[in-house]
Amino acid sequence: MRPPELVRGAIEHEYFERTLRGTFMDSAPLLQHLGLGGKQVVPGFPQLMRPCDIDGHLVYHLTTFFEKGGMVTVFAFDKAVALTEGSGWWGNVHWKVITSRDGKPLVLVAQKKQALAVAQSQFGPATDMSPPNSTPTPKETR
């Protein structure tokens, strides 16, 4: 499946910045744009954090490594964009558009499909997996 134009732009951008490393911005505004405003720490092991331009859009670029998934790049747009959730393989990478915890689209790009799943669990809407009206036992912690 051919991804939307903004996703193709993000994939091309990721290709050219794949080996770039560094922190070019404070983590607080990045976390805010990723829908993680209440968090203090960027998920995973951040490799690159910087504002970028993709097809005329200000985008917040995060490349991070997840121990159980691998390297993933996450793009959060500064202004509202029209992207629907979807995924696929294009340009020799896996891509996925998810909805962040604050309802904005995020573009995920990775070499390994497993990295997308791990990233989605970190950046997508939080889900409570406990059954309704459950009472924790003394050994359980939440």
PDB file of C-alpha atoms in Angstrom:
ATOM      1  CA  MET A   1       0.000   0.000   0.000  1.00  0.00           C
ATOM      2  CA  ARG A   2       1.387   3.392  -0.964  1.00  0.00           C
ATOM      3  CA  PRO A   3       1.378   5.645   2.115  1.00  0.00           C
ATOM      4  CA  PRO A   4      -0.028   9.192   2.170  1.00  0.00           C
ATOM      5  CA  GLU A   5       2.242  11.978   0.900  1.00  0.00           C
ATOM      6  CA  LEU A   6       3.201  13.200   4.391  1.00  0.00           C
ATOM      7  CA  VAL A   7       4.169   9.671   5.403  1.00  0.00           C
ATOM      8  CA  ARG A   8       6.298   9.309   2.262  1.00  0.00           C
ATOM      9  CA  GLY A   9       7.979  12.609   3.158  1.00  0.00           C
ATOM     10  CA  ALA A  10       8.622  11.322   6.690  1.00  0.00           C
ATOM     11  CA  ILE A  11      10.123   8.079   5.346  1.00  0.00           C
ATOM     12  CA  GLU A  12      12.424  10.013   3.024  1.00  0.00           C
ATOM     13  CA  HIS A  13      13.393  12.367   5.867  1.00  0.00           C
ATOM     14  CA  GLU A  14      14.154   9.424   8.169  1.00  0.00           C
ATOM     15  CA  TYR A  15      16.344   7.841   5.489  1.00  0.00           C
ATOM     16  CA  PHE A  16      18.559  10.919   5.215  1.00  0.00           C
ATOM     17  CA  GLU A  17      18.804  11.432   8.999  1.00  0.00           C
ATOM     18  CA  ARG A  18      19.093   7.769   9.978  1.00  0.00           C
ATOM     19  CA  THR A  19      22.679   8.101  11.196  1.00  0.00           C
ATOM     20  CA  LEU A  20      22.310  11.536  12.814  1.00  0.00           C
ATOM     21  CA  ARG A  21      22.531  11.525  16.616  1.00  0.00           C
ATOM     22  CA  GLY A  22      22.077  14.205  19.229  1.00  0.00           C
ATOM     23  CA  THR A  23      19.663  16.224  21.331  1.00  0.00           C
ATOM     24  CA  PHE A  24      18.868  19.449  19.533  1.00  0.00           C
ATOM     25  CA  MET A  25      15.917  20.459  21.725  1.00  0.00           C
ATOM     26  CA  ASP A  26      14.599  20.238  25.262  1.00  0.00           C
ATOM     27  CA  SER A  27      12.572  17.106  25.978  1.00  0.00           C
ATOM     28  CA  ALA A  28       9.548  18.938  27.494  1.00  0.00           C
ATOM     29  CA  PRO A  29       8.186  20.414  24.214  1.00  0.00           C
ATOM     30  CA  LEU A  30       8.935  17.153  22.401  1.00  0.00           C
ATOM     31  CA  LEU A  31       6.978  15.156  24.982  1.00  0.00           C
ATOM     32  CA  GLN A  32       4.113  17.649  24.712  1.00  0.00           C
ATOM     33  CA  HIS A  33       3.882  17.206  20.918  1.00  0.00           C
ATOM     34  CA  LEU A  34       4.104  13.426  21.257  1.00  0.00           C
ATOM     35  CA  GLY A  35       1.051  13.491  23.528  1.00  0.00           C
ATOM     36  CA  LEU A  36       3.110  12.666  26.636  1.00  0.00           C
ATOM     37  CA  GLY A  37       2.989  16.056  28.332  1.00  0.00           C
ATOM     38  CA  GLY A  38       2.764  14.596  31.838  1.00  0.00           C
ATOM     39  CA  LYS A  39       5.879  12.436  31.401  1.00  0.00           C
ATOM     40  CA  GLN A  40       9.335  13.541  32.477  1.00  0.00           C
ATOM     41  CA  VAL A  41      11.415  11.084  30.440  1.00  0.00           C
ATOM     42  CA  VAL A  42      11.421  10.365  26.710  1.00  0.00           C
ATOM     43  CA  PRO A  43      10.551   6.669  26.154  1.00  0.00           C
ATOM     44  CA  GLY A  44      13.291   4.239  25.140  1.00  0.00           C
ATOM     45  CA  PHE A  45      16.905   5.268  24.655  1.00  0.00           C
ATOM     46  CA  PRO A  46      16.686   8.519  22.659  1.00  0.00           C
ATOM     47  CA  GLN A  47      19.181   8.819  19.810  1.00  0.00           C
ATOM     48  CA  LEU A  48      17.892  11.969  18.087  1.00  0.00           C
ATOM     49  CA  MET A  49      15.516  14.712  19.226  1.00  0.00           C
ATOM     50  CA  ARG A  50      15.062  17.711  16.954  1.00  0.00           C
ATOM     51  CA  PRO A  51      12.566  19.914  15.159  1.00  0.00           C
ATOM     52  CA  CYS A  52      12.525  19.344  11.385  1.00  0.00           C
ATOM     53  CA  ASP A  53      10.733  20.398   8.227  1.00  0.00           C
ATOM     54  CA  ILE A  54       8.841  17.799   6.210  1.00  0.00           C
ATOM     55  CA  ASP A  55       7.047  19.084   3.127  1.00  0.00           C
ATOM     56  CA  GLY A  56       6.633  22.540   4.697  1.00  0.00           C
ATOM     57  CA  HIS A  57       5.364  21.220   8.049  1.00  0.00           C
ATOM     58  CA  LEU A  58       7.189  21.752  11.336  1.00  0.00           C
ATOM     59  CA  VAL A  59       7.691  18.257  12.731  1.00  0.00           C
ATOM     60  CA  TYR A  60       9.178  17.015  15.971  1.00  0.00           C
ATOM     61  CA  HIS A  61      11.530  14.125  15.194  1.00  0.00           C
ATOM     62  CA  LEU A  62      12.390  11.482  17.783  1.00  0.00           C
ATOM     63  CA  THR A  63      14.559   8.468  17.034  1.00  0.00           C
ATOM     64  CA  THR A  64      14.693   6.135  20.003  1.00  0.00           C
ATOM     65  CA  PHE A  65      15.711   2.559  20.733  1.00  0.00           C
ATOM     66  CA  PHE A  66      13.459   0.087  22.543  1.00  0.00           C
ATOM     67  CA  GLU A  67      15.136  -2.923  24.129  1.00  0.00           C
ATOM     68  CA  LYS A  68      12.343  -5.311  23.076  1.00  0.00           C
ATOM     69  CA  GLY A  69      11.701  -3.817  19.637  1.00  0.00           C
ATOM     70  CA  GLY A  70      14.599  -1.938  18.115  1.00  0.00           C
ATOM     71  CA  MET A  71      15.075   1.510  16.638  1.00  0.00           C
ATOM     72  CA  VAL A  72      12.004   3.558  15.719  1.00  0.00           C
ATOM     73  CA  THR A  73      11.536   7.116  14.510  1.00  0.00           C
ATOM     74  CA  VAL A  74       8.451   9.029  15.620  1.00  0.00           C
ATOM     75  CA  PHE A  75       7.233  12.192  13.892  1.00  0.00           C
ATOM     76  CA  ALA A  76       4.774  14.553  15.603  1.00  0.00           C
ATOM     77  CA  PHE A  77       3.377  17.490  13.630  1.00  0.00           C
ATOM     78  CA  ASP A  78       3.280  20.969  15.151  1.00  0.00           C
ATOM     79  CA  LYS A  79      -0.058  21.848  13.543  1.00  0.00           C
ATOM     80  CA  ALA A  80      -3.054  19.650  12.801  1.00  0.00           C
ATOM     81  CA  VAL A  81      -2.674  17.415   9.749  1.00  0.00           C
ATOM     82  CA  ALA A  82      -5.153  15.083   8.104  1.00  0.00           C
ATOM     83  CA  LEU A  83      -3.721  11.577   8.432  1.00  0.00           C
ATOM     84  CA  THR A  84      -5.780   8.487   9.104  1.00  0.00           C
ATOM     85  CA  GLU A  85      -4.440   5.462  10.932  1.00  0.00           C
ATOM     86  CA  GLY A  86      -2.805   2.904   8.694  1.00  0.00           C
ATOM     87  CA  SER A  87       0.374   0.926   8.183  1.00  0.00           C
ATOM     88  CA  GLY A  88       2.469  -0.767   5.572  1.00  0.00           C
ATOM     89  CA  TRP A  89       5.862  -1.413   4.040  1.00  0.00           C
ATOM     90  CA  TRP A  90       7.283   1.204   1.683  1.00  0.00           C
ATOM     91  CA  GLY A  91      10.796   2.346   0.808  1.00  0.00           C
ATOM     92  CA  ASN A  92      12.317  -0.647   2.631  1.00  0.00           C
ATOM     93  CA  VAL A  93      10.824   0.356   5.994  1.00  0.00           C
ATOM     94  CA  HIS A  94       7.722  -0.380   7.991  1.00  0.00           C
ATOM     95  CA  TRP A  95       5.509   2.621   8.671  1.00  0.00           C
ATOM     96  CA  LYS A  96       2.467   3.205  10.815  1.00  0.00           C
ATOM     97  CA  VAL A  97       0.208   6.171  11.535  1.00  0.00           C
ATOM     98  CA  ILE A  98      -1.249   6.040  15.040  1.00  0.00           C
ATOM     99  CA  THR A  99      -3.252   8.421  17.176  1.00  0.00           C
ATOM    100  CA  SER A 100      -1.335   9.880  20.113  1.00  0.00           C
ATOM    101  CA  ARG A 101      -2.715  10.038  23.634  1.00  0.00           C
ATOM    102  CA  ASP A 102      -3.911  13.574  22.949  1.00  0.00           C
ATOM    103  CA  GLY A 103      -5.667  12.603  19.703  1.00  0.00           C
ATOM    104  CA  LYS A 104      -3.116  13.817  17.127  1.00  0.00           C
ATOM    105  CA  PRO A 105      -1.573  11.640  14.418  1.00  0.00           C
ATOM    106  CA  LEU A 106       1.966  10.340  14.864  1.00  0.00           C
ATOM    107  CA  VAL A 107       4.027   8.734  12.097  1.00  0.00           C
ATOM    108  CA  LEU A 108       6.205   5.791  13.136  1.00  0.00           C
ATOM    109  CA  VAL A 109       8.993   4.484  10.884  1.00  0.00           C
ATOM    110  CA  ALA A 110      11.189   1.452  11.628  1.00  0.00           C
ATOM    111  CA  GLN A 111      13.298  -1.228  10.006  1.00  0.00           C
ATOM    112  CA  LYS A 112      11.729  -3.900  12.256  1.00  0.00           C
ATOM    113  CA  LYS A 113       7.967  -4.330  12.471  1.00  0.00           C
ATOM    114  CA  GLN A 114       8.266  -5.247  16.175  1.00  0.00           C
ATOM    115  CA  ALA A 115       9.637  -1.759  16.886  1.00  0.00           C
ATOM    116  CA  LEU A 116       6.360  -0.260  15.648  1.00  0.00           C
ATOM    117  CA  ALA A 117       4.345  -2.380  18.082  1.00  0.00           C
ATOM    118  CA  VAL A 118       6.536  -1.389  21.024  1.00  0.00           C
ATOM    119  CA  ALA A 119       6.410   2.287  20.016  1.00  0.00           C
ATOM    120  CA  GLN A 120       2.630   2.166  19.647  1.00  0.00           C
ATOM    121  CA  SER A 121       2.333   0.844  23.200  1.00  0.00           C
ATOM    122  CA  GLN A 122       4.439   3.794  24.416  1.00  0.00           C
ATOM    123  CA  PHE A 123       2.923   6.613  22.347  1.00  0.00           C
ATOM    124  CA  GLY A 124      -0.613   5.423  21.570  1.00  0.00           C
ATOM    125  CA  PRO A 125      -3.659   5.787  23.810  1.00  0.00           C
ATOM    126  CA  ALA A 126      -3.198   4.248  27.240  1.00  0.00           C
ATOM    127  CA  THR A 127      -5.393   1.235  27.813  1.00  0.00           C
ATOM    128  CA  ASP A 128      -6.398  -0.301  31.105  1.00  0.00           C
ATOM    129  CA  MET A 129      -6.163  -4.070  30.764  1.00  0.00           C
ATOM    130  CA  SER A 130      -7.685  -4.890  34.156  1.00  0.00           C
ATOM    131  CA  PRO A 131     -11.191  -6.351  34.215  1.00  0.00           C
ATOM    132  CA  PRO A 132     -13.971  -4.049  35.462  1.00  0.00           C
ATOM    133  CA  ASN A 133     -14.498  -3.964  39.238  1.00  0.00           C
ATOM    134  CA  SER A 134     -11.316  -5.945  39.889  1.00  0.00           C
ATOM    135  CA  THR A 135      -9.724  -5.678  43.295  1.00  0.00           C
ATOM    136  CA  PRO A 136      -5.962  -6.114  43.459  1.00  0.00           C
ATOM    137  CA  THR A 137      -4.645  -8.851  45.685  1.00  0.00           C
ATOM    138  CA  PRO A 138      -2.060  -7.811  48.306  1.00  0.00           C
ATOM    139  CA  LYS A 139       0.810  -9.060  46.089  1.00  0.00           C
ATOM    140  CA  GLU A 140      -0.347  -7.067  43.056  1.00  0.00           C
ATOM    141  CA  THR A 141       1.025  -3.642  42.405  1.00  0.00           C
ATOM    142  CA  ARG A 142      -0.303  -1.113  39.927  1.00  0.00           C
TER     143      ARG A 142
END
